[in-house]
Structures are given as C-alpha cells and as structure tokens.
Coordinates of C-alpha atoms in Angstrom, one line a residue:
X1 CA 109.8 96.0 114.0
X2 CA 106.3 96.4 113.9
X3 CA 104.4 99.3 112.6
X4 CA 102.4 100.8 115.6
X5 CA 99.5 103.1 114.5
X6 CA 99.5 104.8 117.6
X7 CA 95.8 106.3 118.2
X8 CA 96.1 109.5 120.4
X9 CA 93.2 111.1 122.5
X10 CA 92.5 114.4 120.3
X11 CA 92.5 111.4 117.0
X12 CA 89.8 109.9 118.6
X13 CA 87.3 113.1 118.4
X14 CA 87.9 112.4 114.6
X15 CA 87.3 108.8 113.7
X16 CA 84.9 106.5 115.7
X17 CA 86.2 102.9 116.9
X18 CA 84.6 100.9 113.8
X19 CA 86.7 102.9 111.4
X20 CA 89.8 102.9 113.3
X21 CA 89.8 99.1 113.3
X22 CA 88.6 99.1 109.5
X23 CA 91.8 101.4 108.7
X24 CA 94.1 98.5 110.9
X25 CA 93.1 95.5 109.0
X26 CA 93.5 97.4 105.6
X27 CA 97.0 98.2 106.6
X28 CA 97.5 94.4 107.6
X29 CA 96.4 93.2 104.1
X30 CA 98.2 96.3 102.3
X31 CA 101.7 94.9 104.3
X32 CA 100.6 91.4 103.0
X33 CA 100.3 92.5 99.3
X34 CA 104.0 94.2 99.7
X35 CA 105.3 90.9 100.5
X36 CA 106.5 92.1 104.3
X37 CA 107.2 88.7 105.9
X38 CA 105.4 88.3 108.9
X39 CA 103.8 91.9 109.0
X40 CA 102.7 92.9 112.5
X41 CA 100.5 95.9 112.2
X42 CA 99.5 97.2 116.2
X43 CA 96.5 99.5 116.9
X44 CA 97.5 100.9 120.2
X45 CA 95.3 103.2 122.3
X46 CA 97.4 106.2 123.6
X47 CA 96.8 107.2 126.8
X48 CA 93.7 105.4 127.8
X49 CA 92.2 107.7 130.5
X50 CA 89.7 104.4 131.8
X51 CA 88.9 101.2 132.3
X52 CA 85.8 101.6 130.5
X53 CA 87.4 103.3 127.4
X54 CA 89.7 100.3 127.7
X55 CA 87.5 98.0 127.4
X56 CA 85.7 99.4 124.6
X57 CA 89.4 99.2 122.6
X58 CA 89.8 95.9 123.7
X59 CA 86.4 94.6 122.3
X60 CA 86.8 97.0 119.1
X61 CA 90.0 95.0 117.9
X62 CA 92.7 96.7 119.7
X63 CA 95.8 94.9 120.0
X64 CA 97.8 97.2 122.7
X65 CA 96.3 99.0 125.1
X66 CA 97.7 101.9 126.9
X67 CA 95.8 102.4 130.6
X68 CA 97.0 106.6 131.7
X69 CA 96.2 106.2 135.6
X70 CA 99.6 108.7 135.9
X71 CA 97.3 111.6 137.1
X72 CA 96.1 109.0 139.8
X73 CA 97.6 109.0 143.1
X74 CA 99.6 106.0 143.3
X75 CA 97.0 103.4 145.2
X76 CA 94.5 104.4 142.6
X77 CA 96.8 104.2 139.6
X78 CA 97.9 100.8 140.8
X79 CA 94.1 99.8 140.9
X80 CA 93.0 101.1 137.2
X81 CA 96.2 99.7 135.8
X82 CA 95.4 96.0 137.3
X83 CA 92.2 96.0 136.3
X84 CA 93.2 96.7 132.7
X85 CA 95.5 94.1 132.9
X86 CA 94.0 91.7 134.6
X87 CA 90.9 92.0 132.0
X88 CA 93.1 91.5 128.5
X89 CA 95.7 89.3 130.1
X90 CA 93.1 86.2 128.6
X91 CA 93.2 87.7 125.1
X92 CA 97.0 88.2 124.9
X93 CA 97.0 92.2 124.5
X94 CA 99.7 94.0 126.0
X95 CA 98.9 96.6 128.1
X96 CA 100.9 99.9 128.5
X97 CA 100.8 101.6 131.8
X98 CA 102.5 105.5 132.8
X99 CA 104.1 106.1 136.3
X100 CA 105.1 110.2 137.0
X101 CA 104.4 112.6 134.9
X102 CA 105.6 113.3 131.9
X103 CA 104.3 117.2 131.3
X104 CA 103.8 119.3 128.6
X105 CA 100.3 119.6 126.6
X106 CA 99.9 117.5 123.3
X107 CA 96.8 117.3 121.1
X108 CA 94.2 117.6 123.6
X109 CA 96.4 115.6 126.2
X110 CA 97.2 118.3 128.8
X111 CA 100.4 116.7 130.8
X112 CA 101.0 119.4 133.3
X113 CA 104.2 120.8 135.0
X114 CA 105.4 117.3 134.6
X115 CA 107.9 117.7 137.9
X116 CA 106.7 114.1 138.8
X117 CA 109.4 111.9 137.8
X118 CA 109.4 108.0 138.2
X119 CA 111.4 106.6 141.3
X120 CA 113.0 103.5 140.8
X121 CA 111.6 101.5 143.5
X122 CA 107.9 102.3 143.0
X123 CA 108.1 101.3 139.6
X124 CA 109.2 97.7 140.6
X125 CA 106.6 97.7 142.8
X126 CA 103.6 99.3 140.3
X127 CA 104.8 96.5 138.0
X128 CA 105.1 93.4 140.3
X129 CA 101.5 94.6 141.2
X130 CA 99.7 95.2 138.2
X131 CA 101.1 92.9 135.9
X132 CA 101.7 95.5 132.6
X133 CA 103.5 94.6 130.0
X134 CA 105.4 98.1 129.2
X135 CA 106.1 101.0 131.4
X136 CA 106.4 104.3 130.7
X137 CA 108.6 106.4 132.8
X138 CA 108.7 110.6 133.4
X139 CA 112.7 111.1 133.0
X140 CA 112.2 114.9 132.2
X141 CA 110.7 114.6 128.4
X142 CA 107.2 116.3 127.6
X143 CA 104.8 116.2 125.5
X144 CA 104.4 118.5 122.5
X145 CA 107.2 121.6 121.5
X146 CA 109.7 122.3 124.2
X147 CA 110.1 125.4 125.2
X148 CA 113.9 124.5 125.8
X149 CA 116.8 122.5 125.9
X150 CA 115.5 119.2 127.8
X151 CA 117.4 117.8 130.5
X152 CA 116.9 113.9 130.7
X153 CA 117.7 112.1 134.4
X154 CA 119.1 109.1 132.2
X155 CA 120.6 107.8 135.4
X156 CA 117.2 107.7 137.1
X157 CA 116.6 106.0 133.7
X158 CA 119.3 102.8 134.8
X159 CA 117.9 102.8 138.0
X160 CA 114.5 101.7 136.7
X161 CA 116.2 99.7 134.2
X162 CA 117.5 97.4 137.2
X163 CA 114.8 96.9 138.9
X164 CA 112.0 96.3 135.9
X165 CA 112.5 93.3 133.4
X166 CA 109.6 94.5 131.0
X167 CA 110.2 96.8 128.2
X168 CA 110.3 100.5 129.3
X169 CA 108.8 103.5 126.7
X170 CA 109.6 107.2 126.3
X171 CA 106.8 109.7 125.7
X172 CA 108.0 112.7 124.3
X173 CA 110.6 112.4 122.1
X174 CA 109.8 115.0 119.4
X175 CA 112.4 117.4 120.0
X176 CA 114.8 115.7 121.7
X177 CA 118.5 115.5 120.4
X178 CA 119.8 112.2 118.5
X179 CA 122.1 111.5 121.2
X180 CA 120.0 111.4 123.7
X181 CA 117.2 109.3 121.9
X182 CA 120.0 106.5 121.3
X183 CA 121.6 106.7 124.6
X184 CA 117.5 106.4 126.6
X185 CA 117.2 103.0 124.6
X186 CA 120.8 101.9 125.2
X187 CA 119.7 102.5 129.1
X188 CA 116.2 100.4 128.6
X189 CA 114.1 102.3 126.3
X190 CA 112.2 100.0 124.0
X191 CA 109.7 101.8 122.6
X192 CA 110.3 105.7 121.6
X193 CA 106.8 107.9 120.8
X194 CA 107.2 110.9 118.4
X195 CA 104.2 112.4 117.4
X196 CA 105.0 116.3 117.4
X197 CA 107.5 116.4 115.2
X198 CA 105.1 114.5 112.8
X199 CA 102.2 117.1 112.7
X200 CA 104.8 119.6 112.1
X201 CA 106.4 117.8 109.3
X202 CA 102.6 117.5 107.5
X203 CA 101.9 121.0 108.0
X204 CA 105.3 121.9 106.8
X205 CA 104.3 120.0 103.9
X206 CA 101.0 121.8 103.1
X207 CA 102.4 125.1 103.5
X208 CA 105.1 124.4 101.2
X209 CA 102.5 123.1 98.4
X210 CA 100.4 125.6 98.8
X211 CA 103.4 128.6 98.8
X212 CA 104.2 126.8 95.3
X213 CA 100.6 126.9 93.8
X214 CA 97.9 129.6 95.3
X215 CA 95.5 128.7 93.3
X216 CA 95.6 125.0 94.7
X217 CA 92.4 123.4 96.0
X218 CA 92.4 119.7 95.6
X219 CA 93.6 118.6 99.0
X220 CA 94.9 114.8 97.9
X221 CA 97.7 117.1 96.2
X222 CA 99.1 118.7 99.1
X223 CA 98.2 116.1 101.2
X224 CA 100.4 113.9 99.1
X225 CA 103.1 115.9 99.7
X226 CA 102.7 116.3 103.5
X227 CA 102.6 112.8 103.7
X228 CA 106.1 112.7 101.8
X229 CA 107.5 114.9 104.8
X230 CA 106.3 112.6 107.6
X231 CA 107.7 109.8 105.7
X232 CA 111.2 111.3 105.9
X233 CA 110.8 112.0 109.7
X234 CA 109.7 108.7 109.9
X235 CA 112.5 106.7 108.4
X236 CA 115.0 108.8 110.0
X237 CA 113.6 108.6 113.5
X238 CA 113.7 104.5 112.7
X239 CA 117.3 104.4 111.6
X240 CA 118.0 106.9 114.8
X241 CA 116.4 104.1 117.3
X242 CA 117.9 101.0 115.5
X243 CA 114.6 99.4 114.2
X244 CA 115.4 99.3 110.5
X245 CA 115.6 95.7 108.4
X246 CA 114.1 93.8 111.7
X247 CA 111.5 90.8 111.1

C-alpha cells in the first residue's frame, strides 16, 4: 500500500510548498535505500479549499490532490471539483473530491454541525460530472475528538457503494471503533484518514518523556519517543484496515 503523507490545512501554516515537496522525495529515496519494492510515496493535499491552491500543489510536485468544494452548494461544488479535475487529468494525478459534510473541527479545518450527509444518487451524479478519482462521503464520522459514541449510516454507505465505481474514503476515523472501521471498507471504503488519534499519540509521547525526566530539554529526545507512539498507532490502524504486506 502506499505511504500517503497526507498534508492538512493547519500543516500548511508551518512548512511552505518547496519544503513539503523536498521532505516527499527524501522519503522516496529513504524507501529506496530500505529495499521497499516499488515504493510509492504520495504527497496529498488535504482538503484543498481552491482551484488556485490546487494548482499551486499540482505545479509544486503534488501527486494527489484533494479539491474541498463540500461547503459549496452543490452547482458550485460540482464546478470547482471539474475544474480541478479537468486541469490534472493530463498529468495523471488523482484528484479527491468531498460530497456532505462531514462535521466536527480539526486543526484549523472547522467542519461544522456535519448533519449533511451524502445521498446516493447525487454522488453518482457529482462523479459522472466531474470526473474525480476518489470520493469522500459524510456517513456520520467527524473530524477531530468525538464528543460521543458515533453512529455511522453504513447502509447509506452501500447505497453509494452501488451506484459509484471509484474508490470511496472516510474522513474521520480517529475515534471510531475497530468494527466499524473494517465493516466501512468491507461496504466500499478504500482509503480510511486518521489524523487525531495521531497528534494525541505524539503528545502522549512527550508528556510521558518529559514526566520521566524534568530536567529534559533536548527536544530530538522526546521527540523520538513521540514518534515511537505514532508508530504504534500507525501499524495498528494498518493491520485494522487490511493494508499490511501489499506491493
């Protein structure tokens, strides 16, 4: 499966396009010095709020491009999304577009109520249309720490699932129950986000370092360790959705 470093719109405040690309291609030629056959490293913009911030990610290296026209009504979201589309279509990159609204407030990604969930038949038609390569779909997940149990619609789910033939994608998995990760991608789910639960894990990391030693200022030490925690999430949330020993 491929490693996706997923660049979300708070991250982008923090590093500038030239570097994000740099930090790509080193991670390419680090996977090539493992001996990974056939590495495929992806540098995917998260919730692209424009074409024109599409374009820049497009011309910066990019190779997946996510266009966010969900806060659109649906004309205009159909209209952003094409032109996306339409404009990396020639270069190959896959572009990832949101229909509903999948709520909550991430980062500095503020979701909203989230009430707007995907119906079946407009998502054939938004992708007929537009000509993305991945949907996602509002099926009652959010973004960031639930406040409760969530409910997901997975039979609104199977409903999309029948009527769209290209890959589907949950936003808003941290937090979410194993069983109901595994049984979204056995209903069409082909590309799970957790972001959340990874922040959490680093800063549960830190703390713990720094509970152990005070006195500790060097932050490659604790940083070490935090990295060790979101390393553990990670490889369990890949065994969880199936995309372990995959070339």
């Amino acid at each position: 499966s491929p490693v996706i470093l997923q660049v979300s719109k708070g991250a982008r405040q923090y590093a500038n396009a030239t570097l994000l690309r740099y930090m790509a291609q080193g991670a390419v030629e680090y996977a090539k010095e493992l001996g990974c056959p056939n590495p495929q490293i992806v540098l995917h913009l998260d919730h692209g709020d424009s074409f024109d911030l599409a374009m820049r990610a497009l011309r910066t290296g990019y190779t997946s491009i996510m266009i966010d026209g969900s806060h659109n009504v649906f004309e205009e979201n159909i209209a952003v999304t094409k032109a996306v589309a339409d404009a990396c279509r020639p270069s190959g990159i896959p572009v990832e577009a949101e229909l509903g609204k999948v709520g909550g407030k991430e980062d500095d990604l503020d979701g909203g109520e989230g009430n707007g969930y995907t119906d079946p038949l407009e998502a054939k038609e938004f992708v007929e249309r537009t000509g993305v390569t991945s949907l996602a779909v509002a099926i009652g997940t959010a973004h960031g720490v639930y406040k409760g149990v969530p409910k997901l619609d997975l039979d609104r789910l199977a409903e999309i699932r029948k009527v769209v033939d290209i890959p589907l994608v949950l936003h808003g998995a941290s937090g979410l129950s194993e069983e109901a990760v595994v049984e979204s991608i056995k209903r069409g789910i082909c590309k799970v986000n957790f972001a959340t639960e990874l922040r959490i894990a680093y800063t549960d990391g830190v703390k713990e370092f720094l509970a152990a030693n005070p006195d500790a200022f060097d932050p490659k030490k604790y940083g070490k360790v935090a990295m060790e925690h979101v390393k553990a999430i990670v490889e369990t949330r890949m065994k969880m959705c199936g995309c372990t020993d995959r070339v």
